[in-house]
Amino acid sequence: MKHKEILELLNKMTIEEKIGQMVQIAGDIFLSEDKNAVLTGPLKDLHLHNEMVYSIGSVLNVIGARNVRQVQKEYLSKSRLKIPLLFMDDIINGYKIAFPIPIAQGCSWNIKVIKEMAEISAMESSIAGANVNFSPMVDLSRDARWGRVMESIGGEDPLLGEIYAKTIVETYQGKKLTEVGKIASCVKHIAAYGAVEAGRDYNTVDMSEREFRQYYLPAYKSAIEAGAEMLMTSFNILNGIPATVNTWLIQEIIRKELGFKGIIISDYGAIEETIAHGYSANGKEAAKNAINAGVDIDMMSSIYANYLKELCIENQEIENKVNESVLRILSLKNKLGLFENPYGNINEEKEKTYLMNPSNLEKAKKLTQETFVLLKNKHHILPINKDKKIAFIGPYVNNIGITGSWSMFSDRSQNHTLLDSFQEKLGNNIAYAKGSEILRQEEINKILSAEGLPMVHIENEAQKEQEMIASAVEISKRADIILLALGEHYKQTGEACSRSDIALPENQIQLINELYKLSKPMILILFNGRPLQLNTIEEKLDSILEVWFPGTTGAKAITEIILGEENPSGKLTMSFPQNVGQCPVYYNHYNTGRPHHDNFRYVSRYQDIPTESFYPFGYGLSYCDFKYTELHLNKHKISENETITVMVKIENQSNYAGYEVVQLYIQDVYGSVVRPVKELKAFKKEYFKPHEIKYVKFDISIDMLKFWNDKLDYVAEPGQFKVFVGGDSVKVLEDKFEFLLD
Ligand code: GLC
């Protein structure tokens, strides 16, 4: 439709129909036979009546070509103005093919990997009827206690967040949303949700505007510049005001400064939650606060449905804002071509051939392998020689539950297990024992009780635990090598999964301790959604491969890496803490006036743990041995509009071919505000043949030196700078240069 036709449509709408467009509910109501049961059941607070249901503007988490077609058809048959429904879904890391969780994807440091995963996800979900994807989540995340770090595509670094946000938004949306395989991106969660105090979900966020602009805003800005169609507000308060009704955030920053013209949707019930926050006195206040701040769609709360009309009657200004919101919503529907074709790219036939197709699964496996991070590999114990006798131990060996907490649409029955993948390669001469459950029942009961589910009691759990360990020890005695598959339960990570203890579960640690007594090489394959505390077990392990929750093809991907058919190349995007007491820990920290150094007490440190992280940002090993030498700058003084060319020699001193992520960091040694000890400014993922030597180049521009100063100007200041180049943020070659004003 032309814009003027949209305006004409808007003018035909009643106020109820306009407000309906601004309400989003879970779509199962449309799939249920008895609408009233749902309206008086889970949706009773919405006080919706049957007719209103057919003026709702969008639904969440209805997907599947047949479902979407059925819902849209029924909806349109009862919609007076035939305004199509929008279907929005959480395709966080894939639809039917579950890709690795986003924190894992970010560890690939490979834009091609991110892009290809996003491409397949968008195609799978768009032919299944999704119009909008509540992804990417680009919240900068520094605190491993927070369960949602698993969703953070950029981890603790603003530059990675910017690059990945742009890549995913552009890949989802393409040039035109009507193209097959394209989907609108709803980027989340504005803003600074990753900074929740103490890593406790939904908790307070309070920071200076400078800190916000330096670290948390860049990824959202990058997504907006990439053309994101929607933004989702976050649950937290930001400097005393809930983000969802924070006029400074939404109007001053997002709308005016960043020029965002798309739709702003609240998170699930977040408008109503402004009452619990103690900001809105009641529902009507919450509606007024949200519409005045600029929220266009109320996700799953009763506020807009029940109070906006009254506010419009009282105040024409509010009705004008409603008209603006509805115009944005109708415009997105128009961009998706839904007025001409309400069924968008739905394609039942293509669903049958494209979803989970073998070539995409093969591609997914290759992409997944780049997300694994080799954390330790003493004496090059990995890759395993195929003639070794393996004892395969752990609750993740014969387990298909390796797809992460947002993979509710994926078809887990298609997941291979590590056991069958290894048996496929090595035949049945693999000894296997579960060795332990993932969690003891008391831990599982904590999860169950939080979900209002009945507790479960296991008879003689302790004895069963000992028996499982004993059988694992027994089979390991006859093995050359012990291969462990351990980790978090997938229900321990994700939304509302903050943890005050981020060590491996006690029962799994006991298993490691018992097996360690056999003095055999032990390799750990680690499944988790956050940096874990490994300091009590690391010394007992000869090798650690971090695989996160690797998704549908994870088992096969891991098998090929462990057996040396592929070479790991991932690098951490979040630092691993020494222990939970060190959280939050991140590489781009300030120096303090008393930086830690040995043999002096009065420095910034903990008495009981080292000051540095356990595994640093940017860290990851390979089967190759990369040697960095000859860091060279073509000049050591730079003025405006000049660049410095940095070159480094890297030698692959091994017989393996493989990738290395070469990283460039800069430190602004002193400034009008203190500056981090280092900041990632560029990286290149380079392929090396065995024994290949490469000279890798970077250009440093003045732009890379800019930061937010105490006057909130984004500036580069003259002075001394240090340059660091390496395969992580710690083991680096160093040089320096000076920036001089002309
Ligand atoms: C959840 C999450 C958000 C998700 C939304 C819809 O509470 O915070 O990330 O997209 O609700 O499921």
GROMACS .gro file of C-alpha atoms in nm, residues 61 116 160 182 188 276 279 297 317 327 369 494 633 682:
model
   14
   61ASN     CA    1   0.526  -1.726   1.966
  116GLU     CA    2   2.518  -1.780   0.784
  160LEU     CA    3   3.200  -0.712   1.911
  182LYS     CA    4   1.381  -1.211   0.531
  188LYS     CA    5   1.680  -0.613   2.264
  276ALA     CA    6   0.566  -0.302   4.105
  279TYR     CA    7   0.707   0.421   3.948
  297ILE     CA    8   0.320  -0.207   2.170
  317GLU     CA    9  -0.221   1.465   2.297
  327LEU     CA   10   0.105   0.441   1.201
  369GLN     CA   11   3.279  -2.591   1.527
  494GLY     CA   12   1.880  -1.812   3.038
  633LEU     CA   13   5.450   0.034   1.358
  682ALA     CA   14   4.024  -0.462   1.549
   0.00000   0.00000   0.00000
